[in-house]
Structures are given as structure tokens and as C-alpha cells.
Amino acid sequence: MVLDHLAVAVASWSDATDVLVGALRGRWRYGIRTPAFNPCQVGYGNDTRIELLAPPERGSSFVTKFLAAGTNRPHHITFKTTDIRAVLRDAERFGVAPVLVSLENPGWREGFLHPRDTGLGVLIQVAQGDGDPTKSLPPDLLVDCPRAESGDEPSAISHIIVRVSDTEWAARLFCEVLHGERVVVTDDMVRLRWPSGADLLLLGPDRGSEPPLPLGVRSIGFDATAPPDLALTPVGMGWSKTQVVPALGLSLLFNSV
């Protein structure tokens, strides 16, 4: 099991890729346009990716409805497994019924854990398969990156911060169903790790703010290869932070910049 990517719903790729490819030196993995929605992925140094989900050119889709409910924001976190049926059974035993399960396509099997059942504030996708359209689609269906890549070494995604309703329950879910390992535990934070890719940091609800901060993915932490061209504020322990990036709906943290 690995944490494969974070998917963010956006009105269009362009503004987000200015940050993801430009400031963060990400590498364009692919982009495709379909009648249902337009996905693309940008890769980073530890092979964790950020996926952008944009609405189709015409008509409506789940992305259109998702964006209509609020500003650009994280849509789901994807975990890859070699035995999706076992993971879905583990979810059932844990007390979370998977939804939108599709196991018919041998090249891509998937199921989801809905935030109304998990209290995570973000959809969790569990998938088995390659999922790389560059290996199966004709080249003329693939879309080039909307901005030039720098060619510099990309930053690596260190961690994804998720604010949850119950840190202990959420940590048990990620350990017992998604095979994470607790590596740091404090009174208000649990850090989880997988054999490769980014860590997850689970934070409990912020009861001191009015209104309370929303649940779900709040920030992405990067081990930066060079200072990004973004306004940063030091937050301690060698980390600096941006304000919420409008194109992504979350803030970015940087180590060693």
C-alpha cells in the first residue's frame, strides 16, 4: 500500500500549474480531456503526485458540482494496493462501507471511503492498477503542460496535513484498513507513514477558532530543492508557510528554504 496522489478540483489547470509546475518545479506526467472531466497529474521528487480535476469543456460533471459547492479544494486522496478486495473487506470489518466500487476493469479497480462515514473531510480512493493513460491512450489524446517546465529538480512532498473529527479513530482507520504506520503521536497530532510517498499528518478539530476550521486536507508540506517564488512566513522548526493558495484551496509548507 502506498499513498499515491492527492487530487484537487480546479476550475482550470492553468492557475494551478503556475504553482505546481512553476514555483514547485513539478514534472508534468500527463493531461487528458474527456467528456466527463479533465484530469492531469504533476509529479514530485518522491513519486507522489498532485492530480488536478477540471470540468469538461461542455456540459456538467461531478467536478462541476463539487466546485459549485465551494472554492477550489482537495477532492480525494488515492492509495494504491495490490489487493483491493482485501482492503475493501477490511474497510467493511472496520465499519466503513465502501462506495462507488468498480472491480470489472482489470487495468483499474477502485472503491471509495466517503467522508460522511469517516469524518476525514476528504474522500479516500483505494485503487489497484497502473492508471497511467500514457501507456494506453493514443498520443494525440494527451495534452501538453499549459506552462513550460523549469527542468530543475522537483521538490518532494513530505506530508499532507488533514484535519479530522477524531484523530485516534482516523489513525486506526489508516493503520488497520490502509496499512499505515504510526511514526509520531502527540496529544493533538498523529503522523502516519507508508513504504514510499508522502506521510499523512492527522490533526484534530481546532476548537479555539471561530468559526471552526473545516475538516479535510489543509496543507501540503514540501522538502524544497530551492526557495519557491512564493510569499512565505516562518512557522518554526525550519518550516515556512504560504497563505492559502487560491488556485489549490490549501496552504503550502516548505522545509529548508
mmCIF file of C-alpha atoms in Angstrom:
data_model
loop_
_atom_site.group_PDB
_atom_site.id
_atom_site.type_symbol
_atom_site.label_atom_id
_atom_site.label_comp_id
_atom_site.label_asym_id
_atom_site.label_seq_id
_atom_site.Cartn_x
_atom_site.Cartn_y
_atom_site.Cartn_z
ATOM 1 C CA MET A 1 0.000 0.000 0.000
ATOM 2 C CA VAL A 2 1.294 3.468 -0.870
ATOM 3 C CA LEU A 3 -0.112 6.969 -0.758
ATOM 4 C CA ASP A 4 -0.201 7.643 -4.491
ATOM 5 C CA HIS A 5 -1.609 11.138 -5.015
ATOM 6 C CA LEU A 6 -3.775 13.998 -3.814
ATOM 7 C CA ALA A 7 -6.499 15.173 -6.203
ATOM 8 C CA VAL A 8 -7.672 18.807 -6.194
ATOM 9 C CA ALA A 9 -10.726 20.145 -8.036
ATOM 10 C CA VAL A 10 -9.926 23.279 -10.056
ATOM 11 C CA ALA A 11 -11.810 25.471 -12.500
ATOM 12 C CA SER A 12 -8.940 25.038 -14.993
ATOM 13 C CA TRP A 13 -5.419 23.641 -14.973
ATOM 14 C CA SER A 14 -3.620 26.892 -15.804
ATOM 15 C CA ASP A 15 -3.533 28.792 -12.490
ATOM 16 C CA ALA A 16 -2.717 25.669 -10.501
ATOM 17 C CA THR A 17 0.097 24.572 -12.815
ATOM 18 C CA ASP A 18 1.710 28.007 -12.431
ATOM 19 C CA VAL A 19 2.267 26.979 -8.804
ATOM 20 C CA LEU A 20 2.711 23.213 -9.140
ATOM 21 C CA VAL A 21 4.967 23.218 -12.201
ATOM 22 C CA GLY A 22 6.402 26.731 -11.903
ATOM 23 C CA ALA A 23 7.051 27.549 -8.235
ATOM 24 C CA LEU A 24 7.379 23.905 -7.097
ATOM 25 C CA ARG A 25 9.243 22.610 -10.185
ATOM 26 C CA GLY A 26 6.891 19.663 -10.589
ATOM 27 C CA ARG A 27 7.112 17.421 -13.645
ATOM 28 C CA TRP A 28 4.149 17.103 -15.979
ATOM 29 C CA ARG A 29 3.081 13.447 -16.011
ATOM 30 C CA TYR A 30 0.064 13.695 -18.285
ATOM 31 C CA GLY A 31 -3.091 15.593 -19.123
ATOM 32 C CA ILE A 32 -6.192 14.319 -20.921
ATOM 33 C CA ARG A 33 -9.550 15.807 -21.853
ATOM 34 C CA THR A 34 -12.655 13.641 -21.718
ATOM 35 C CA PRO A 35 -16.416 14.260 -21.980
ATOM 36 C CA ALA A 36 -16.709 13.565 -18.244
ATOM 37 C CA PHE A 37 -13.817 15.597 -16.758
ATOM 38 C CA ASN A 38 -10.260 16.717 -17.493
ATOM 39 C CA PRO A 39 -7.577 15.156 -15.268
ATOM 40 C CA CYS A 40 -3.849 15.883 -15.235
ATOM 41 C CA GLN A 41 -1.038 14.910 -12.871
ATOM 42 C CA VAL A 42 2.134 16.678 -11.751
ATOM 43 C CA GLY A 43 4.910 14.574 -10.169
ATOM 44 C CA TYR A 44 7.399 15.345 -7.412
ATOM 45 C CA GLY A 45 10.691 14.005 -6.128
ATOM 46 C CA ASN A 46 9.377 11.067 -4.109
ATOM 47 C CA ASP A 47 6.947 9.902 -6.826
ATOM 48 C CA THR A 48 3.950 11.356 -5.002
ATOM 49 C CA ARG A 49 1.734 13.295 -7.375
ATOM 50 C CA ILE A 50 -0.879 16.037 -7.304
ATOM 51 C CA GLU A 51 -3.806 15.496 -9.637
ATOM 52 C CA LEU A 52 -5.934 18.351 -10.956
ATOM 53 C CA LEU A 53 -9.560 17.631 -11.809
ATOM 54 C CA ALA A 54 -11.106 20.233 -14.101
ATOM 55 C CA PRO A 55 -14.651 20.295 -15.539
ATOM 56 C CA PRO A 56 -15.211 19.123 -19.123
ATOM 57 C CA GLU A 57 -15.231 21.614 -21.983
ATOM 58 C CA ARG A 58 -19.012 21.234 -22.317
ATOM 59 C CA GLY A 59 -21.750 20.050 -20.011
ATOM 60 C CA SER A 60 -21.636 19.212 -16.322
ATOM 61 C CA SER A 61 -19.863 16.586 -14.242
ATOM 62 C CA PHE A 62 -19.080 15.647 -10.645
ATOM 63 C CA VAL A 63 -16.258 18.224 -10.763
ATOM 64 C CA THR A 64 -18.688 20.969 -11.781
ATOM 65 C CA LYS A 65 -20.972 20.109 -8.868
ATOM 66 C CA PHE A 66 -18.064 19.842 -6.455
ATOM 67 C CA LEU A 67 -16.753 23.279 -7.413
ATOM 68 C CA ALA A 68 -20.255 24.780 -7.191
ATOM 69 C CA ALA A 69 -20.343 23.789 -3.517
ATOM 70 C CA GLY A 70 -17.322 25.966 -2.702
ATOM 71 C CA THR A 71 -13.968 27.235 -3.920
ATOM 72 C CA ASN A 72 -11.228 25.089 -5.395
ATOM 73 C CA ARG A 73 -10.396 22.428 -2.841
ATOM 74 C CA PRO A 74 -8.960 18.939 -2.345
ATOM 75 C CA HIS A 75 -11.283 16.244 -3.672
ATOM 76 C CA HIS A 76 -9.662 12.930 -2.712
ATOM 77 C CA ILE A 77 -6.507 11.108 -1.588
ATOM 78 C CA THR A 78 -5.634 7.965 -3.531
ATOM 79 C CA PHE A 79 -3.954 4.881 -2.079
ATOM 80 C CA LYS A 80 -2.655 2.144 -4.381
ATOM 81 C CA THR A 81 -2.799 -1.513 -3.341
ATOM 82 C CA THR A 82 -2.040 -4.887 -4.885
ATOM 83 C CA ASP A 83 -5.185 -6.458 -3.381
ATOM 84 C CA ILE A 84 -8.149 -4.099 -3.445
ATOM 85 C CA ARG A 85 -10.669 -6.764 -2.490
ATOM 86 C CA ALA A 86 -8.825 -7.391 0.777
ATOM 87 C CA VAL A 87 -8.717 -3.647 1.544
ATOM 88 C CA LEU A 88 -12.437 -3.243 0.875
ATOM 89 C CA ARG A 89 -13.168 -6.220 3.143
ATOM 90 C CA ASP A 90 -11.015 -4.635 5.857
ATOM 91 C CA ALA A 91 -12.987 -1.393 5.489
ATOM 92 C CA GLU A 92 -16.267 -3.279 5.916
ATOM 93 C CA ARG A 93 -14.931 -5.012 9.045
ATOM 94 C CA PHE A 94 -13.806 -1.643 10.397
ATOM 95 C CA GLY A 95 -17.350 -0.327 9.957
ATOM 96 C CA VAL A 96 -16.964 1.838 6.840
ATOM 97 C CA ALA A 97 -18.913 0.634 3.805
ATOM 98 C CA PRO A 98 -17.048 1.401 0.541
ATOM 99 C CA VAL A 99 -18.993 3.281 -2.134
ATOM 100 C CA LEU A 100 -18.706 3.571 -5.929
ATOM 101 C CA VAL A 101 -16.903 0.236 -6.058
ATOM 102 C CA SER A 102 -15.850 -0.816 -9.568
ATOM 103 C CA LEU A 103 -13.875 -4.040 -9.948
ATOM 104 C CA GLU A 104 -14.727 -5.079 -13.511
ATOM 105 C CA ASN A 105 -11.789 -3.460 -15.334
ATOM 106 C CA PRO A 106 -8.625 -5.498 -14.653
ATOM 107 C CA GLY A 107 -6.475 -2.471 -15.507
ATOM 108 C CA TRP A 108 -8.092 -0.195 -12.913
ATOM 109 C CA ARG A 109 -10.156 -1.332 -9.942
ATOM 110 C CA GLU A 110 -11.356 1.195 -7.378
ATOM 111 C CA GLY A 111 -13.555 1.925 -4.399
ATOM 112 C CA PHE A 112 -14.067 4.948 -2.159
ATOM 113 C CA LEU A 113 -14.473 5.705 1.548
ATOM 114 C CA HIS A 114 -16.852 8.650 1.899
ATOM 115 C CA PRO A 115 -16.115 11.495 4.368
ATOM 116 C CA ARG A 116 -19.637 11.252 5.816
ATOM 117 C CA ASP A 117 -18.626 7.773 7.073
ATOM 118 C CA THR A 118 -15.015 8.533 8.050
ATOM 119 C CA GLY A 119 -15.080 12.081 9.453
ATOM 120 C CA LEU A 120 -11.944 12.832 7.437
ATOM 121 C CA GLY A 121 -13.410 15.718 5.468
ATOM 122 C CA VAL A 122 -11.960 14.257 2.250
ATOM 123 C CA LEU A 123 -12.824 11.301 0.025
ATOM 124 C CA ILE A 124 -10.402 8.351 0.128
ATOM 125 C CA GLN A 125 -9.896 6.400 -3.089
ATOM 126 C CA VAL A 126 -8.438 2.894 -2.956
ATOM 127 C CA ALA A 127 -7.202 1.655 -6.329
ATOM 128 C CA GLN A 128 -5.463 -1.295 -7.923
ATOM 129 C CA GLY A 129 -3.866 -0.958 -11.347
ATOM 130 C CA ASP A 130 -1.450 1.188 -13.256
ATOM 131 C CA GLY A 131 -3.743 4.111 -14.011
ATOM 132 C CA ASP A 132 -1.224 5.705 -16.385
ATOM 133 C CA PRO A 133 -3.042 6.824 -19.541
ATOM 134 C CA THR A 134 0.236 7.491 -21.356
ATOM 135 C CA LYS A 135 0.635 3.719 -21.678
ATOM 136 C CA SER A 136 -2.806 3.019 -23.124
ATOM 137 C CA LEU A 137 -4.100 6.134 -24.917
ATOM 138 C CA PRO A 138 -3.055 7.338 -28.380
ATOM 139 C CA PRO A 139 -0.573 10.242 -28.114
ATOM 140 C CA ASP A 140 -2.995 12.620 -29.864
ATOM 141 C CA LEU A 141 -5.369 12.384 -26.883
ATOM 142 C CA LEU A 142 -2.699 13.546 -24.430
ATOM 143 C CA VAL A 143 -2.421 17.263 -23.643
ATOM 144 C CA ASP A 144 0.856 19.126 -23.102
ATOM 145 C CA CYS A 145 1.540 21.095 -19.947
ATOM 146 C CA PRO A 146 -0.025 24.596 -20.136
ATOM 147 C CA ARG A 147 3.252 26.159 -18.964
ATOM 148 C CA ALA A 148 6.937 25.472 -19.562
ATOM 149 C CA GLU A 149 8.787 23.223 -17.113
ATOM 150 C CA SER A 150 11.928 24.592 -15.488
ATOM 151 C CA GLY A 151 13.997 21.438 -15.885
ATOM 152 C CA ASP A 152 15.225 21.828 -12.288
ATOM 153 C CA GLU A 153 14.979 19.037 -9.744
ATOM 154 C CA PRO A 154 11.403 18.984 -8.384
ATOM 155 C CA SER A 155 10.589 19.405 -4.714
ATOM 156 C CA ALA A 156 9.457 16.305 -2.817
ATOM 157 C CA ILE A 157 6.130 16.086 -0.993
ATOM 158 C CA SER A 158 6.964 15.460 2.641
ATOM 159 C CA HIS A 159 3.476 15.230 4.094
ATOM 160 C CA ILE A 160 -0.184 16.056 3.661
ATOM 161 C CA ILE A 161 -1.993 17.620 6.627
ATOM 162 C CA VAL A 162 -5.585 16.501 7.190
ATOM 163 C CA ARG A 163 -7.833 17.932 9.888
ATOM 164 C CA VAL A 164 -10.189 15.199 11.134
ATOM 165 C CA SER A 165 -13.024 14.933 13.622
ATOM 166 C CA ASP A 166 -11.287 12.248 15.746
ATOM 167 C CA THR A 167 -7.520 11.681 15.407
ATOM 168 C CA GLU A 168 -7.453 8.314 17.209
ATOM 169 C CA TRP A 169 -10.328 6.847 15.181
ATOM 170 C CA ALA A 170 -8.860 8.197 11.933
ATOM 171 C CA ALA A 171 -5.410 6.814 12.778
ATOM 172 C CA ARG A 172 -6.907 3.387 13.410
ATOM 173 C CA LEU A 173 -8.666 3.543 10.049
ATOM 174 C CA PHE A 174 -5.450 4.405 8.214
ATOM 175 C CA CYS A 175 -3.495 1.710 10.081
ATOM 176 C CA GLU A 176 -5.995 -1.156 10.100
ATOM 177 C CA VAL A 177 -7.517 -0.626 6.640
ATOM 178 C CA LEU A 178 -4.841 1.258 4.678
ATOM 179 C CA HIS A 179 -1.780 -0.269 6.376
ATOM 180 C CA GLY A 180 -0.129 2.935 7.556
ATOM 181 C CA GLU A 181 2.430 3.019 10.366
ATOM 182 C CA ARG A 182 2.280 5.489 13.241
ATOM 183 C CA VAL A 183 5.657 7.222 13.416
ATOM 184 C CA VAL A 184 4.811 10.244 15.612
ATOM 185 C CA VAL A 185 1.985 10.595 18.125
ATOM 186 C CA THR A 186 1.281 13.643 20.312
ATOM 187 C CA ASP A 187 -1.782 14.879 22.158
ATOM 188 C CA ASP A 188 -3.159 16.598 19.064
ATOM 189 C CA MET A 189 -1.354 15.029 16.083
ATOM 190 C CA VAL A 190 -0.660 11.623 14.563
ATOM 191 C CA ARG A 191 1.887 11.161 11.756
ATOM 192 C CA LEU A 192 1.419 8.112 9.528
ATOM 193 C CA ARG A 193 3.881 6.624 7.034
ATOM 194 C CA TRP A 194 3.830 4.142 4.156
ATOM 195 C CA PRO A 195 6.750 2.349 2.446
ATOM 196 C CA SER A 196 7.024 5.148 -0.115
ATOM 197 C CA GLY A 197 5.481 8.506 -0.907
ATOM 198 C CA ALA A 198 4.274 11.229 1.430
ATOM 199 C CA ASP A 199 3.285 10.925 5.079
ATOM 200 C CA LEU A 200 -0.109 11.929 6.464
ATOM 201 C CA LEU A 201 -0.391 14.248 9.471
ATOM 202 C CA LEU A 202 -3.743 13.989 11.208
ATOM 203 C CA LEU A 203 -4.836 16.983 13.282
ATOM 204 C CA GLY A 204 -7.929 17.115 15.473
ATOM 205 C CA PRO A 205 -10.621 19.790 15.158
ATOM 206 C CA ASP A 206 -9.498 23.311 16.046
ATOM 207 C CA ARG A 207 -11.866 24.135 18.881
ATOM 208 C CA GLY A 208 -10.266 27.538 19.505
ATOM 209 C CA SER A 209 -11.205 29.205 16.222
ATOM 210 C CA GLU A 210 -14.481 30.877 15.309
ATOM 211 C CA PRO A 211 -15.856 29.630 13.052
ATOM 212 C CA PRO A 212 -14.132 26.230 13.473
ATOM 213 C CA LEU A 213 -11.636 25.376 10.747
ATOM 214 C CA PRO A 214 -13.126 22.969 8.202
ATOM 215 C CA LEU A 215 -12.131 19.313 8.151
ATOM 216 C CA GLY A 216 -10.168 17.807 5.287
ATOM 217 C CA VAL A 217 -6.820 18.497 3.626
ATOM 218 C CA ARG A 218 -5.497 21.839 4.839
ATOM 219 C CA SER A 219 -1.820 21.930 3.765
ATOM 220 C CA ILE A 220 0.882 20.124 1.799
ATOM 221 C CA GLY A 221 4.448 20.007 3.136
ATOM 222 C CA PHE A 222 7.410 20.051 0.725
ATOM 223 C CA ASP A 223 11.106 19.371 1.049
ATOM 224 C CA ALA A 224 12.074 22.126 -1.363
ATOM 225 C CA THR A 225 15.086 21.858 -3.660
ATOM 226 C CA ALA A 226 15.238 25.662 -3.945
ATOM 227 C CA PRO A 227 13.278 28.607 -2.477
ATOM 228 C CA PRO A 228 9.915 28.838 -4.279
ATOM 229 C CA ASP A 229 8.786 32.131 -5.769
ATOM 230 C CA LEU A 230 6.007 32.440 -3.192
ATOM 231 C CA ALA A 231 5.419 34.673 -0.165
ATOM 232 C CA LEU A 232 6.437 32.682 2.937
ATOM 233 C CA THR A 233 6.084 33.189 6.691
ATOM 234 C CA PRO A 234 8.354 31.264 9.121
ATOM 235 C CA VAL A 235 6.368 28.937 11.402
ATOM 236 C CA GLY A 236 9.212 27.322 13.374
ATOM 237 C CA MET A 237 11.368 24.175 13.293
ATOM 238 C CA GLY A 238 12.847 25.192 9.932
ATOM 239 C CA TRP A 239 9.471 25.406 8.176
ATOM 240 C CA SER A 240 7.865 28.308 6.323
ATOM 241 C CA LYS A 241 4.267 28.579 5.142
ATOM 242 C CA THR A 242 2.232 30.317 2.464
ATOM 243 C CA GLN A 243 -1.237 31.703 2.881
ATOM 244 C CA VAL A 244 -3.972 29.615 1.275
ATOM 245 C CA VAL A 245 -3.121 29.383 -2.436
ATOM 246 C CA PRO A 246 -6.378 30.312 -4.214
ATOM 247 C CA ALA A 247 -5.705 28.015 -7.176
ATOM 248 C CA LEU A 248 -5.448 24.999 -4.827
ATOM 249 C CA GLY A 249 -7.609 25.905 -1.837
ATOM 250 C CA LEU A 250 -4.886 24.984 0.665
ATOM 251 C CA SER A 251 -1.615 26.324 2.073
ATOM 252 C CA LEU A 252 1.906 25.078 1.336
ATOM 253 C CA LEU A 253 4.698 24.385 3.827
ATOM 254 C CA PHE A 254 8.397 24.331 2.952
ATOM 255 C CA ASN A 255 11.369 22.856 4.783
ATOM 256 C CA SER A 256 14.978 24.022 4.290
ATOM 257 C CA VAL A 257 14.268 27.022 2.077
#
